[in-house]
Coordinates of C-alpha atoms in Angstrom, one line a residue:
X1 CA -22.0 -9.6 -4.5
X2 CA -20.5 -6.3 -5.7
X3 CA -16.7 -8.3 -6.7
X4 CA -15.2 -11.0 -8.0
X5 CA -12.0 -12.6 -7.1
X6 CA -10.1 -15.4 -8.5
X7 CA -7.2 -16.9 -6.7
X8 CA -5.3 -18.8 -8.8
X9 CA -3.4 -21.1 -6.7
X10 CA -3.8 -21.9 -2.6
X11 CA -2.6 -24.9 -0.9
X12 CA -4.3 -27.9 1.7
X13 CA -1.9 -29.9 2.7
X14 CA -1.3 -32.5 0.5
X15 CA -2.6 -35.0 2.5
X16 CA -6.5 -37.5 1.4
X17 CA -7.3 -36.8 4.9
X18 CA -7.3 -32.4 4.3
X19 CA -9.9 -30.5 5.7
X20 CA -11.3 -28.5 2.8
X21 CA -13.2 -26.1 5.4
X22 CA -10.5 -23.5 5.4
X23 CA -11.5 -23.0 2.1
X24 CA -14.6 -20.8 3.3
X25 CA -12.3 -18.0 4.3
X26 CA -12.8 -16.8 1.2
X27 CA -16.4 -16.1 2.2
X28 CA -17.0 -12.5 2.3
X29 CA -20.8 -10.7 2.1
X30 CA -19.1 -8.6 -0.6
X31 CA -17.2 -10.6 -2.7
X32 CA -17.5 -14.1 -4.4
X33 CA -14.4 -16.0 -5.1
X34 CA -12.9 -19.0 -7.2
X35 CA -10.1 -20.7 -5.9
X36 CA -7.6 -23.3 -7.7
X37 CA -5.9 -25.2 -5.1
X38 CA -3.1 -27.3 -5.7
X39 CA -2.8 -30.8 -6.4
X40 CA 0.7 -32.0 -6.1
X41 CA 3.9 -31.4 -6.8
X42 CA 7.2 -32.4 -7.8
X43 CA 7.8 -35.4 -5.4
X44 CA 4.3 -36.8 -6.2
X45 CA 3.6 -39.3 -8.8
X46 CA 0.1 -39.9 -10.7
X47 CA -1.4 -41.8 -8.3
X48 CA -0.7 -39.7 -5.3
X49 CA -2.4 -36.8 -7.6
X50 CA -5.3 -38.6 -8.4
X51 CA -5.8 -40.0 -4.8
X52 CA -5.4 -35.9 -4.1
X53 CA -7.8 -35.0 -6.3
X54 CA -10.5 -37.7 -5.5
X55 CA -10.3 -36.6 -1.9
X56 CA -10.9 -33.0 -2.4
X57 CA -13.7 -33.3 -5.2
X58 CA -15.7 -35.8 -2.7
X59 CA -15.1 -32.8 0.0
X60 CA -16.1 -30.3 -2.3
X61 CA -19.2 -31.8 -3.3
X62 CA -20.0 -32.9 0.2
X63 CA -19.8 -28.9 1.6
X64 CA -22.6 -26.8 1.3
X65 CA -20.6 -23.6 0.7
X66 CA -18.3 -24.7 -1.9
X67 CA -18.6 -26.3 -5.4
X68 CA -16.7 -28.1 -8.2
X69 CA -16.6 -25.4 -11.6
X70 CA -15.8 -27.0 -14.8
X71 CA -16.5 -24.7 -17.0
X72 CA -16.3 -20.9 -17.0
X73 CA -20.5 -20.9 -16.7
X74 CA -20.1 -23.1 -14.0
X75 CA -18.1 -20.4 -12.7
X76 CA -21.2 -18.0 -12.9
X77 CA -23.3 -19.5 -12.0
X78 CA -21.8 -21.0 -8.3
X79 CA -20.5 -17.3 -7.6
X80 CA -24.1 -15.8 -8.5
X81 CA -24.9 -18.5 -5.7
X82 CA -23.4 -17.3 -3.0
X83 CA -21.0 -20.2 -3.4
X84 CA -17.0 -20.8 -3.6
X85 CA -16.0 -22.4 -6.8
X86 CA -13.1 -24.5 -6.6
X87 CA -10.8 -26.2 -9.4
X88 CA -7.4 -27.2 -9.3
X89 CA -3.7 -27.0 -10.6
X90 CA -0.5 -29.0 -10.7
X91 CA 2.7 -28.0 -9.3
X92 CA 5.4 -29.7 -12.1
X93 CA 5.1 -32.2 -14.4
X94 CA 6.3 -35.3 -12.5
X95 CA 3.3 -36.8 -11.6
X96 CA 1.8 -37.0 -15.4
X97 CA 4.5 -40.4 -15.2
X98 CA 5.8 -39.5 -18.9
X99 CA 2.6 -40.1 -20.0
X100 CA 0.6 -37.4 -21.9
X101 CA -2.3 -39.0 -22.1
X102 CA -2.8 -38.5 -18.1
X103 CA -3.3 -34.6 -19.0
X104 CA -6.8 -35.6 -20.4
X105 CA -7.7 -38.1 -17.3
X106 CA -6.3 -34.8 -14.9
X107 CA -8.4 -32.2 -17.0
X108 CA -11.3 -34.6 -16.7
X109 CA -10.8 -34.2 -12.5
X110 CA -10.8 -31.1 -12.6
X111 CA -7.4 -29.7 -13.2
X112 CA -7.1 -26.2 -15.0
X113 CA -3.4 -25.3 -14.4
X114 CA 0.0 -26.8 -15.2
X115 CA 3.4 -26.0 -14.7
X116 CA 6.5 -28.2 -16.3
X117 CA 8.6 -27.7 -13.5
X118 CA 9.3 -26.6 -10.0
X119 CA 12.4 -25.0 -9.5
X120 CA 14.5 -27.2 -10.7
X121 CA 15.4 -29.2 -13.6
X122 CA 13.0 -32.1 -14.8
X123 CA 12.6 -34.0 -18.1
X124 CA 10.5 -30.9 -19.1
X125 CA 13.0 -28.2 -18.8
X126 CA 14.8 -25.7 -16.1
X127 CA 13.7 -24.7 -13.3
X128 CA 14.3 -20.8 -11.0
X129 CA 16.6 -22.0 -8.8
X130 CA 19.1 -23.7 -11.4
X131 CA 22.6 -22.3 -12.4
X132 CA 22.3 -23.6 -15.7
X133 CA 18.9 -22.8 -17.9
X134 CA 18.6 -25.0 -20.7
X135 CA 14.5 -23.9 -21.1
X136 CA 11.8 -26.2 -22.7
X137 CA 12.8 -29.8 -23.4
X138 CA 10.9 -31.7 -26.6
X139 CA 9.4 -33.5 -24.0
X140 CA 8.4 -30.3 -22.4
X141 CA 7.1 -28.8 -25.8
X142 CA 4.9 -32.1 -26.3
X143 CA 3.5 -31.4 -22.7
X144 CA 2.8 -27.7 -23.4
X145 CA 1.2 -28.9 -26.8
X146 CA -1.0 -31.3 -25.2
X147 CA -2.1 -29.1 -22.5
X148 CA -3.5 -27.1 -25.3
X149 CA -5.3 -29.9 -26.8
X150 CA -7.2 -31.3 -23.8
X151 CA -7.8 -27.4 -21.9
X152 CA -5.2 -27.1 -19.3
X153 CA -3.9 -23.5 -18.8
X154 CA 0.0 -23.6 -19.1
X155 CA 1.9 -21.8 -16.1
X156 CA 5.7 -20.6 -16.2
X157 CA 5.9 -20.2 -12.1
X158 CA 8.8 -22.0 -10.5
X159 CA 10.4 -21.9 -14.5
X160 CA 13.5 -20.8 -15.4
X161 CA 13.3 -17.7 -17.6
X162 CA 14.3 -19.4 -20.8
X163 CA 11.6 -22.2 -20.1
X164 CA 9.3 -19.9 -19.2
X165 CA 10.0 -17.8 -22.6
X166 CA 9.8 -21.4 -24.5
X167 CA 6.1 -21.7 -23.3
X168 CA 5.2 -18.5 -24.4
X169 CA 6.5 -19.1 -28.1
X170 CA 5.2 -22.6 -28.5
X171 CA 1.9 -22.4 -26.7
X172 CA -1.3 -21.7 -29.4
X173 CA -3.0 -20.6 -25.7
X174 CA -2.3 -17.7 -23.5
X175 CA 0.2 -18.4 -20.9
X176 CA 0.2 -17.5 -17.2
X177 CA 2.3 -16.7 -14.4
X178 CA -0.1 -18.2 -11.5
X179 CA 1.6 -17.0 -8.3
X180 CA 4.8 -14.6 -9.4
X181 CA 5.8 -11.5 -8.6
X182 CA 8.1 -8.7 -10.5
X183 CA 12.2 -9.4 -10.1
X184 CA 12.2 -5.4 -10.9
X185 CA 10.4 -4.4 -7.8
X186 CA 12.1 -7.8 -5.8
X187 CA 15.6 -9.6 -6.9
X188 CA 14.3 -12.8 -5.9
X189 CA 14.8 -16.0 -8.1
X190 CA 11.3 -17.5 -7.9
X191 CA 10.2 -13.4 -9.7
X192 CA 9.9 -13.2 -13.2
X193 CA 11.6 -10.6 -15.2
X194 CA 10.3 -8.0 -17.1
X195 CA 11.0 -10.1 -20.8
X196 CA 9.0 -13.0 -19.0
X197 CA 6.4 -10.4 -18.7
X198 CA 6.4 -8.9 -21.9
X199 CA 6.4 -12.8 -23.5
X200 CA 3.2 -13.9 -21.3
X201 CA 1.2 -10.6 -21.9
X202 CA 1.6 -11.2 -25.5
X203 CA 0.1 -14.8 -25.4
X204 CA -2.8 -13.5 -24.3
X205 CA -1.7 -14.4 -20.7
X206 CA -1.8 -12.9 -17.5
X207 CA 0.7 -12.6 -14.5
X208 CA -0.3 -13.3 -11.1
X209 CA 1.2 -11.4 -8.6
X210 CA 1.7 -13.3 -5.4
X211 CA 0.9 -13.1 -1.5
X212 CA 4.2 -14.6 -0.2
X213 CA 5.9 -12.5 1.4
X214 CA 9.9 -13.5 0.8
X215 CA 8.5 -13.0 -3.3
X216 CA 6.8 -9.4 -2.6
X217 CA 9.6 -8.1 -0.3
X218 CA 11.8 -8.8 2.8
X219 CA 9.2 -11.2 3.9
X220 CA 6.4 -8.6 3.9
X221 CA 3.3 -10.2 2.7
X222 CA 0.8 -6.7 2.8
X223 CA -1.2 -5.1 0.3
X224 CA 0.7 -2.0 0.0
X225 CA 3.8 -4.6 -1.2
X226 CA 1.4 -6.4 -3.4
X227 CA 0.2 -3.4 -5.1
X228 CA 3.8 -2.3 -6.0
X229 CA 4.1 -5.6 -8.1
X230 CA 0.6 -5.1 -9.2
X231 CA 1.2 -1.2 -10.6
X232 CA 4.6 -2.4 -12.0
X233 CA 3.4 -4.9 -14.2
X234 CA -0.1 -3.1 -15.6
X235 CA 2.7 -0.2 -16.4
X236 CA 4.9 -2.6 -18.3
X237 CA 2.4 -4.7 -19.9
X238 CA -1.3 -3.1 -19.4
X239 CA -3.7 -4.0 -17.1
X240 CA -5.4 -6.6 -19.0
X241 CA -2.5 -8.8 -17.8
X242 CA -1.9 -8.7 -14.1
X243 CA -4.1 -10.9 -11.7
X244 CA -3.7 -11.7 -8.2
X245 CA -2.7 -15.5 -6.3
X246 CA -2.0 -15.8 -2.4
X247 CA 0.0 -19.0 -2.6
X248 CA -1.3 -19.4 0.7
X249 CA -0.7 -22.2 3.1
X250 CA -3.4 -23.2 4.9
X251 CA -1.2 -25.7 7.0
X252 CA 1.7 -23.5 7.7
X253 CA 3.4 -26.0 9.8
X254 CA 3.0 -28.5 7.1
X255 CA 4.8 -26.1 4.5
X256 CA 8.1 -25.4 7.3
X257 CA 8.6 -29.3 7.5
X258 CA 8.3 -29.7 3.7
X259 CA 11.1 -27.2 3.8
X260 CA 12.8 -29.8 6.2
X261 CA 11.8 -33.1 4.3
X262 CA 13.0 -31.5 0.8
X263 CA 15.3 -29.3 1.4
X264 CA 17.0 -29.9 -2.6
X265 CA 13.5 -28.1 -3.5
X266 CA 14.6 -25.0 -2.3
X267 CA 17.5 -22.4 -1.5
X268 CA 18.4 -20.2 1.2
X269 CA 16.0 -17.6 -0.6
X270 CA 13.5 -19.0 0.8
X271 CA 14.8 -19.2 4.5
X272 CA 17.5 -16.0 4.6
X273 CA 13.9 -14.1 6.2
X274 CA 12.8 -16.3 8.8
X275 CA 9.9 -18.3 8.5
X276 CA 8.2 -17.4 5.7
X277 CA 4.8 -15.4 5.9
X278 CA 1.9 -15.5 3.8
X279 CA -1.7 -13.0 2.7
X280 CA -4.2 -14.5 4.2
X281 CA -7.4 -14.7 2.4
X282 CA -9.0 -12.4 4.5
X283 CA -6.4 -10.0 4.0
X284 CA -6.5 -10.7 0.1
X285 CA -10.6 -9.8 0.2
X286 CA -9.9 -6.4 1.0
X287 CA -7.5 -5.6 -1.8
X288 CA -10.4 -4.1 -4.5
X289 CA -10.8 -1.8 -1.1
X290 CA -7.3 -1.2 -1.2
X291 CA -6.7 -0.6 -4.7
X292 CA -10.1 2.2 -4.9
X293 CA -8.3 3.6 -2.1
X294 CA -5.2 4.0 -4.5
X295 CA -7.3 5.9 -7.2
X296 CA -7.7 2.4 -9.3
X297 CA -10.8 2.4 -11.3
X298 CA -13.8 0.0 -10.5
X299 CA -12.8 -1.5 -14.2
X300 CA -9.3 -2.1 -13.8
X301 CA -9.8 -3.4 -9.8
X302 CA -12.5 -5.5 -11.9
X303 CA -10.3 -6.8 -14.3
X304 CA -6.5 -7.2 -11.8
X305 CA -9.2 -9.3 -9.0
X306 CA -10.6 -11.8 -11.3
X307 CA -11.5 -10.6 -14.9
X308 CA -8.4 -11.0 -16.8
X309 CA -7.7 -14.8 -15.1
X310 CA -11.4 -15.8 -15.8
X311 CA -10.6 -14.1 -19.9
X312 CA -7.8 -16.7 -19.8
X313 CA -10.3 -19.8 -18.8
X314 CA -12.9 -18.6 -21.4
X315 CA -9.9 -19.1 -23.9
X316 CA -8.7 -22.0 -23.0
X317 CA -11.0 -24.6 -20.7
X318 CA -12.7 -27.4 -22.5
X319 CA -16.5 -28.4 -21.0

């Protein structure tokens, strides 16, 4: 393998009967990959996440090409394989039940990632899509707190700014922006600004600039758009802090009737583009190409592909 590249959050559809073989398009003779893939979201509950979670660890385990990682030397050792190492995040913090002691029992399944809330307002905090930002809640602080504890990475995607800000002063653990891109290069609610940035960057934490295209541009999911984000951020907070995360959809159709089922999750930010379009993986594998094409150097591709997000888990996963 001459690369490495860590997506930080993809989605199956959330369904116990997902087929977790579009998972190996991430295969590529040149490049190993981790994946997190998403667990749930704000209309699930615990037990829909742990039924979620059951179903895609049996999978996992039953697939020859793919393989559970709980630790960062898992990690290693299933890309020096040849393999796909898979773990998994949370969309919002609904489906903990207001119950902190479900972060441990979700850590122990697998679950790296964590964000309070998804757009909008929970008992955790604001979300990017509400008028009025009243950040972090005490019951959001105690989340954040015990995500520390028990080794789950704390995300400020889908966060307001000012809840997203609270995270960053609170946290003892870097902070990340798993699939977000840069409101200075986009005006687009679900982008962070360039304080967000600046407040992540100096946890430790790393910002993960997205493959959607409605958060990269006018609905214009291509590498050349991604690596505006990309070079904007490692100018404004160094390299060391920008990743990469598709936020891709492998059931479009499933994502469009979401849109239809929920539609108090979302704004017309989302739809003012047509149907949204996404990176696909394979596009996504070529982007250290890309990037050496743009005069990057083999270090920093290194480091924006998977380095800096596997730095992160080193810091903050418990074995």
């Amino acid at each position: 393998m001459t690369s490495f590249l860590w997506d930080q959050h993809t989605c199956l559809p959330l369904t116990t009967d997902a087929n977790i073989e579009e998972l190996t398009r991430y295969r590529h003779r040149d490049v190993a990959a981790l994946v997190s893939v998403n667990a749930g979201y704000s209309p699930h509950r615990f037990s829909d996440t742990m039924a979620l979670l059951r179903h895609f660890r049996a999978a996992v385990t039953a697939h020859p090409d793919l393989e559970l990682a709980s630790s960062t030397a898992d990690v290693a050792a299933i890309v020096r394989a040849g393999q796909i190492a898979v773990v998994f995040d949370l969309e919002d913090s609904g489906p903990l039940d207001d119950n902190l002691d479900n972060l441990a029992t979700l850590a122990e399944m697998g679950l790296r990632t964590l964000l309070p809330t998804y757009n909008h307002a929970n008992r955790a905090g604001s979300g990017c899509l509400d008028t009025t930002d009243g950040g972090l809640t005490s019951w959001g602080r105690a989340v954040v707190t015990e995500m520390n504890n028990v080794g789950i990475v704390a995300d400020g995607s889908h966060c307001s700014v000012r809840t997203g800000l609270d995270m960053c002063e609170i946290s003892s653990k870097p902070v990340i922006y798993s699939h977000s891109c840069m409101r200075t290069v986009w005006d687009h609610p679900r982008n962070i600004t360039d304080e967000q940035a600046r407040a992540c960057a100096a946890t430790g934490g790393v910002i993960g600039i997205t493959g959607v295209g409605i958060f990269l541009g006018p609905n214009t999911p291509t590498l050349e758009a991604m690596t505006r984000h990309l070079e904007y951020a490692a100018d404004l907070v160094g390299i060391e802090h920008v990743g990469i995360s598709t936020d891709f959809s492998f059931d479009l159709a499933d994502f469009y009737d979401e849109l239809d089922r929920n539609p108090h999750l979302f704004d017309d930010s989302y739809t003012r583009w047509g149907p949204i379009q996404w990176m696909s993986p394979e596009t996504l594998l070529t982007l250290g190409q890309h990037l050496d094409g743009r005069g990057w150097t083999d270090d920093d591709i290194r480091a924006a592909l998977g380095g800096n997000f596997h730095r992160v888990a080193q810091q903050v996963w418990r074995t």
